[in-house]
Each structure stands twice: as C-alpha cells, then as structure tokens.
C-alpha atoms as one frame of an Amber mdcrd trajectory, in Angstrom:
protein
 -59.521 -71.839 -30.975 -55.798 -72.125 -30.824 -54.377 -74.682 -27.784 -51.272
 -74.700 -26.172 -49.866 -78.068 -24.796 -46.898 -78.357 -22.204 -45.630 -81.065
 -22.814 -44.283 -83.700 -20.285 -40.781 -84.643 -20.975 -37.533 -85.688 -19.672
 -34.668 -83.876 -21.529 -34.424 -85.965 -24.576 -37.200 -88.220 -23.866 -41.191
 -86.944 -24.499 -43.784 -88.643 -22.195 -46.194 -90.816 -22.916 -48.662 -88.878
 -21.209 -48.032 -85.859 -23.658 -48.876 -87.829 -26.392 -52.616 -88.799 -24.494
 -52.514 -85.123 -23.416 -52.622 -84.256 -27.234 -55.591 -86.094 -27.759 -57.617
 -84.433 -25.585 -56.072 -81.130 -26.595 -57.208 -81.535 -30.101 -60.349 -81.744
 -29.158 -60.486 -78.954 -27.515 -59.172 -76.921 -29.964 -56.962 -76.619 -33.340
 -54.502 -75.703 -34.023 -52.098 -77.090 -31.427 -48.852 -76.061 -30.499 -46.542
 -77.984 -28.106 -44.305 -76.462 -25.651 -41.374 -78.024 -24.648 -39.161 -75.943
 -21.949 -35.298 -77.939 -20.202 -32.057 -77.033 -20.305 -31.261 -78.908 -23.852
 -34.541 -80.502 -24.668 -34.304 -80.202 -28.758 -34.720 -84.740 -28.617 -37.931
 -84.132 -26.656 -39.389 -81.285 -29.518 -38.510 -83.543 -32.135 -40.129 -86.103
 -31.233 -43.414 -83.893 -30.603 -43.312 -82.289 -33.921 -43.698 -86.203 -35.340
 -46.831 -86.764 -33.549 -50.449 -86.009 -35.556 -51.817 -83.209 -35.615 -49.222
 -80.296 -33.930 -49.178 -77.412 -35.523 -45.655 -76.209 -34.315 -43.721 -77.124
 -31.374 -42.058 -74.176 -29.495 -38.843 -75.003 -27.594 -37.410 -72.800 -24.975
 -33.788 -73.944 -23.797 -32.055 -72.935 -20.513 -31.162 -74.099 -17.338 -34.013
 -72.437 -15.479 -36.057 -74.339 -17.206 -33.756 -78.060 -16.201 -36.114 -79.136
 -13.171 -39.453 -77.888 -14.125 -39.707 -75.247 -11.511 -43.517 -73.798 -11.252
 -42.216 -69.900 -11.316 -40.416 -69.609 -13.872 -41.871 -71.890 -16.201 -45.055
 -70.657 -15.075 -43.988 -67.071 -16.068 -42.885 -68.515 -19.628 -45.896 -69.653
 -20.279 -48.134 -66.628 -19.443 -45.988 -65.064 -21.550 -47.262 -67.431 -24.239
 -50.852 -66.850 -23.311 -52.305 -64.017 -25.396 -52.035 -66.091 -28.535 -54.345
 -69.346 -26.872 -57.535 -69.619 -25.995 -56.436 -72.895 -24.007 -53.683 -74.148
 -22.101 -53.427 -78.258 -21.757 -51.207 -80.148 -20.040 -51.132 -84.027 -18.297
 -52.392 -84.410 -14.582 -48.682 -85.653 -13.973 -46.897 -84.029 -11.025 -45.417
 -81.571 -13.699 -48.813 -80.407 -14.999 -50.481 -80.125 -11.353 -47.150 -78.098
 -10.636 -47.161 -75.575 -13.117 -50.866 -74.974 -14.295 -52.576 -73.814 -11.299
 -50.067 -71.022 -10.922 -50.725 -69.883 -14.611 -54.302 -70.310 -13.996 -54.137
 -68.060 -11.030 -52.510 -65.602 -12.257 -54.446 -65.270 -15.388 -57.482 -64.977
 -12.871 -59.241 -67.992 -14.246 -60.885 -71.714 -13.151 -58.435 -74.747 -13.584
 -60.489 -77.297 -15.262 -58.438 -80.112 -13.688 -57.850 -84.296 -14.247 -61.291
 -84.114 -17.317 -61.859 -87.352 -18.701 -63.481 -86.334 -21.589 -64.171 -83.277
 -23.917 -68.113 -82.555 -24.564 -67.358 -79.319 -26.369 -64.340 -76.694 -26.236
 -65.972 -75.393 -23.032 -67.203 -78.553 -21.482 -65.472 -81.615 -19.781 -66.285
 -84.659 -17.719 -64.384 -84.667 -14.535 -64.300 -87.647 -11.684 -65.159 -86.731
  -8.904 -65.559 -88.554  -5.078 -62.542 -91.026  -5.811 -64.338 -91.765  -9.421
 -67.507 -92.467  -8.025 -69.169 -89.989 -10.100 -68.564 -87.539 -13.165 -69.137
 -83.962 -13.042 -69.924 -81.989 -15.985 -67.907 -78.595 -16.076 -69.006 -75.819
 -18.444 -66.126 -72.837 -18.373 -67.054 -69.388 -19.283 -63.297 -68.160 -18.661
 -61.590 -66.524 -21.727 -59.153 -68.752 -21.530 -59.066 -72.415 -20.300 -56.863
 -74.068 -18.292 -56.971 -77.981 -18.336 -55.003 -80.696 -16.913 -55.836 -84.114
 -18.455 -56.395 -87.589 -16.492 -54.382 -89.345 -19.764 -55.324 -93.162 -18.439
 -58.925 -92.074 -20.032 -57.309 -90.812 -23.395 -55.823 -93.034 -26.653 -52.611
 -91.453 -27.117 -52.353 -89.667 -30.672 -49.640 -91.504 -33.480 -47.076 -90.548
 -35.295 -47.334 -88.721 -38.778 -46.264 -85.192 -38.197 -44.032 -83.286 -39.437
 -44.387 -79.661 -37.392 -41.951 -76.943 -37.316 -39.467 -76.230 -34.611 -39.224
 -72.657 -33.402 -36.903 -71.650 -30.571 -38.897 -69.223 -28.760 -37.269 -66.472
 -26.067 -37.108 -67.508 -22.145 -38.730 -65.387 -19.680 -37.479 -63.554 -16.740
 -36.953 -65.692 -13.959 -39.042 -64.381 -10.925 -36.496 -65.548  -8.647 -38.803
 -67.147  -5.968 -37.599 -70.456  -5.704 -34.452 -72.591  -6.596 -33.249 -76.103
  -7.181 -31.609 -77.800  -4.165 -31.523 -81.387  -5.173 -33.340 -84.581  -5.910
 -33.033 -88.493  -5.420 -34.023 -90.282  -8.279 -35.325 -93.929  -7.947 -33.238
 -96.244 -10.767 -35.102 -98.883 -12.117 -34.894-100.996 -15.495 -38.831-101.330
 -15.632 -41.250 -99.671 -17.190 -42.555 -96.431 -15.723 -45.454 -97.409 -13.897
 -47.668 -94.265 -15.130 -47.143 -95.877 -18.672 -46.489 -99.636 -18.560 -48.920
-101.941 -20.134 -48.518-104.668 -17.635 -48.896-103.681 -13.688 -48.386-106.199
 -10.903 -49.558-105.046  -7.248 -49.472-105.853  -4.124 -51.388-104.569  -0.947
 -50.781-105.059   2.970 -51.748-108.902   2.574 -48.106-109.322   1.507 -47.194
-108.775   5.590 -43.716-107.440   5.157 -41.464-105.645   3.004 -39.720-108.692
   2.725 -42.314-110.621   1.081 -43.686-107.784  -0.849 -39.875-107.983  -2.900
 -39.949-112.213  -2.792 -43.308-112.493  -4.614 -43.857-109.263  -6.726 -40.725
-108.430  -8.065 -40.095-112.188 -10.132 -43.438-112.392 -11.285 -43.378-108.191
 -12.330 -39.490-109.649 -14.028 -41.228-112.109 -15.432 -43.964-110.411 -17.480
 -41.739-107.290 -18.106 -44.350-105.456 -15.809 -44.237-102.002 -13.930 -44.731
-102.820  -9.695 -47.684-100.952  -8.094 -48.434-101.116  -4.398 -51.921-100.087
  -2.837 -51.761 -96.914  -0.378 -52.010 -99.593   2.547 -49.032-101.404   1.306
 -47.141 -97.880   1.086 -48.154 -97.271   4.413 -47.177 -99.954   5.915 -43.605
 -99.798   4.472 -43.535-102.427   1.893 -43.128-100.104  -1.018 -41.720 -96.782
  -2.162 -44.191 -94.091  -2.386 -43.793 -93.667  -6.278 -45.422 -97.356  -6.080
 -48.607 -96.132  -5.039 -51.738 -96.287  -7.283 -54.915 -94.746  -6.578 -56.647
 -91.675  -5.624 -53.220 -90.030  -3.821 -50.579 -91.908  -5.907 -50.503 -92.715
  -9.529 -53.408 -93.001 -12.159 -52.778 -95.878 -14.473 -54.736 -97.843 -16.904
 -52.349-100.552 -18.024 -53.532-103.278 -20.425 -52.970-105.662 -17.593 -53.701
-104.935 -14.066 -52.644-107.612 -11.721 -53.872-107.168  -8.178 -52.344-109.285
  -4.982 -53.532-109.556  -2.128 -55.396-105.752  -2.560 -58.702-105.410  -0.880
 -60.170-102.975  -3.439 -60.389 -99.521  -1.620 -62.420 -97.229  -3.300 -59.138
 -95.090  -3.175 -57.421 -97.829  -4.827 -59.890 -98.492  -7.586 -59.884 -94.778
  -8.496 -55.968 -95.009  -9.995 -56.784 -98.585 -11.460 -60.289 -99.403 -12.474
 -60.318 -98.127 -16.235 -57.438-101.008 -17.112 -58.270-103.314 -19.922 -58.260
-106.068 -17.750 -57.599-106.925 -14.115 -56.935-109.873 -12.547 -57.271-110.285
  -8.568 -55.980-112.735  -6.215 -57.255-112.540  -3.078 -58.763-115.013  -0.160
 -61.183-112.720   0.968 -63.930-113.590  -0.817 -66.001-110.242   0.217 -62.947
-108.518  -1.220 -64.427-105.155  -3.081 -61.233-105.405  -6.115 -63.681-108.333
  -7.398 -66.178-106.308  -8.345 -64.230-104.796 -11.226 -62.022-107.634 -12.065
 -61.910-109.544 -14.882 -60.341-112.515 -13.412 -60.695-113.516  -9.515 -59.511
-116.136  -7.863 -60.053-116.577  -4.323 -56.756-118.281  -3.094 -53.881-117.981
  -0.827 -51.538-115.891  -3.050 -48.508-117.464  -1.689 -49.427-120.202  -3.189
 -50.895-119.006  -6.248 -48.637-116.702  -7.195 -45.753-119.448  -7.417 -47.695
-121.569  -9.251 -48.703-119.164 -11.367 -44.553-118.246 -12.406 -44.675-122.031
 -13.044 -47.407-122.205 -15.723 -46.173-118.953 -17.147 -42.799-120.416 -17.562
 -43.993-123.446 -18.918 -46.187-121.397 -22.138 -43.283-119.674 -23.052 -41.291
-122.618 -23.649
C-alpha cells in the first residue's frame, strides 16, 4: 500500500510536523514517498530524503507552487494519485488547506486530525474538543489523512532516498497570491517548541501579558502561547492561540498562567509531557491535568520564580 506524504515546509526549511506526519504515514502504508512542492525548495527535499524510512522524495519547483495555494497544488497532487493508495499530510494550516480539496475531488472521506493508526483503514480521531476518540474505518479506495502530529514521535534521521524532479501541473487559475504579513520572531515556533509559556485573561492587559510572559518565555528559550480568552481579549496575536481553534501543541514543558483550563484550551495542550499551572483559583479546571499547581497570585510567583531560575543556572 504505497503512501504519499506532503510535506510541510518552508522553502529550504522541512517542518517538524512532516517528520511526525511520517510516522504515522508509515504506518499506514510502505513504501512512502514525500512530496515537496515551492518555488526552489531542493533544501527542504534534501532534508526529507535523510529521514527513515522514505522511499523517494518527489520535488516539484515553480512559483505556483511559492505560497502553497490549495488549487494548484491540489491539482498536482491528484495528478500524483493513481500511483497511492493514501495521501498523508500534517493537520497544519497547509494540510487542512490542500487535502480536503484533493479529497473532494477524488470523491472520497477525509480522515482528518487521527491520533493513531489501528490498521491501514482504521484511525483514532478526537472528537468533542478531545473529550472522546472515535474509531474511523474507511472503505474509500484511496485515503485521505491529515495527522494531529502532537500525538506522533517524529521519525530520525538515516535515509538516504532519491530525489526526482517530477513535472508541475496546470494551474487551474482560480485563485492568486495577493500578499501576506509575516510575524518575526527569534523564538521557537510555537507548533514545535519544547518549552511553552502561556498566559490567559488573568494577565488583565496587553501590557502585562508582554511584562510577565515574555522574560520568563526569554528566559527558558520557550515558544509564548496565549489561551483563546487571552486572544480575545487583545493581549496576544492570534498565532498565540492554543487549543481547539488555534494551535495543537504538545511541548515537553507546558507552562500555564493565569489559564482557567477551558475544555477548548486543554484540547491544544493536554498531551504535553508535563504542565505546570499557576493559578489562584483553586477550582481552576487546568489543575486537573497538571503536573505541577500552585495556587498563587502569579504576579508574584512568576517573579520569584525568574529569581530561583536565575539563581540554578549560576
């Protein structure tokens, strides 16, 4: 059963959720092939043919291809399709993007954000914000998966695949590229960081969100998160937001201010290693899943919490 993976990448740089992605598509079926479609993206396929277990890695360079459009890359890959039995990709904005316009036009079920693979034709799937997992069997010819990577080990190095430049498609013409704002940041991108530090609408201001998140995310080397409250309210960007509507993460640190614990907000967070609350609601649902609580004003604790932090690393 032969899988095709699109992978997630930024020009020269391959995602880490492609890598997580490839985990799950391996189990679905072998051999794998990765797809990598941009306007120069040969840095992106090499580094895909190095991870375990690909096959080949098919590259497809243009400039239709430079912003990830759904339509034409869409129309690329269907013209891919007749040699898979399966079509994988991350449930990144990318992957929700593209895939259910393949999947629709090859007339079949999207099998999207699975957890886990039972068998080639059956995954686990959350489902009411993670509050249960549905079983999907697919009896469509062809499968088409996106992949909820925070539940996935991402696959290693070792690889050594072959590189194959592949013909672009026909662009269908129905939409074009107009523009984009980018946020700059030296952090860690917060659908891959290991450490996360968020806040939620107990920070009061946009202000204070900056004064007590940002030195303490500085000083662990962390990725900022925000709850959907917080976003809300003002105090952080959108791309902040973790949870059912934002960003899926499960970092191997999870640091939670002044966040109530939303179901909607434990849905994007609760499968990190460990996660450690600070709240002074004691009734606060985020204690249910943490690791660590501590019931305590977190202007105060936070600070001193910088202070003993600064002290261990001297």
């Amino acid at each position: 059963m032969a899988t095709l993976l699109f992978a997630d990448h930024h020009e020269d740089a391959l995602g880490d959720a492609t890598a997580k992605a490839l985990t799950a598509a391996r189990q679905i079926g072998e051999p794998v092939h990765i797809l990598v479609a941009g306007k120069a993206p040969r840095g992106a396929a090499e580094q895909a043919a190095a991870l375990e277990g690909v096959e080949k890695v098919l590259i497809a360079s243009d400039e239709t291809y430079a912003h990830g459009l759904a339509e034409p890359v869409a129309e690329l890959i269907l013209g891919l399709m007749d040699g898979y039995d399966a079509l994988v990709a991350s449930s990144s904005t990318t992957g929700k993007n593209v895939l259910p316009r393949v999947a629709a036009k090859l007339d079949v079920m999207q099998i999207s954000d699975i957890s886990k693979v039972e068998a080639p034709d059956t995954f686990e799937r959350p489902v009411y914000a993670g509050n249960a997992i549905q079983t999907v069997k697919s009896t469509d010819p062809k499968k088409v998966v996106t992949v909820r990577t925070s539940t996935f080990q991402a696959t290693g190095q070792g690889g050594a695949a072959a590189i194959e430049e592949i013909a672009t498609a026909a662009d269908p013409g129905l939409s074009s590229f107009v523009g984009e704002e980018l946020t700059q940041s030296d952090r860690p991108e917060l659908g891959s960081a290991k450490i996360i530090v968020s806040g939620g609408r107990a920070m009061g201001s946009a202000d204070k969100f900056k004064e007590v998140i940002e030195p303490l995310a500085d000083q662990l080397g962390a990725a900022i998160g925000a709850s959907r409250a917080a976003v809300d309210a003002g105090y952080a960007p959108n791309d902040q937001q973790v949870g059912q509507t934002g960003k899926v993460v499960a970092p191997e640190l999870y640091i939670a201010l002044g966040i109530s614990g939303a179901i909607q907000h434990l849905a994007g967070m609760k499968d990190s290693k460990v996660i450690v609350a600070i709240n002074k609601d004691e009734e606060a649902p985020i204690f249910q899943v943490a690791d660590y609580g501590l019931v305590a004003d977190l202007f105060q604790a936070v600070p001193e919490l910088r202070e003993e932090l600064a002290k261990a690393r001297k």
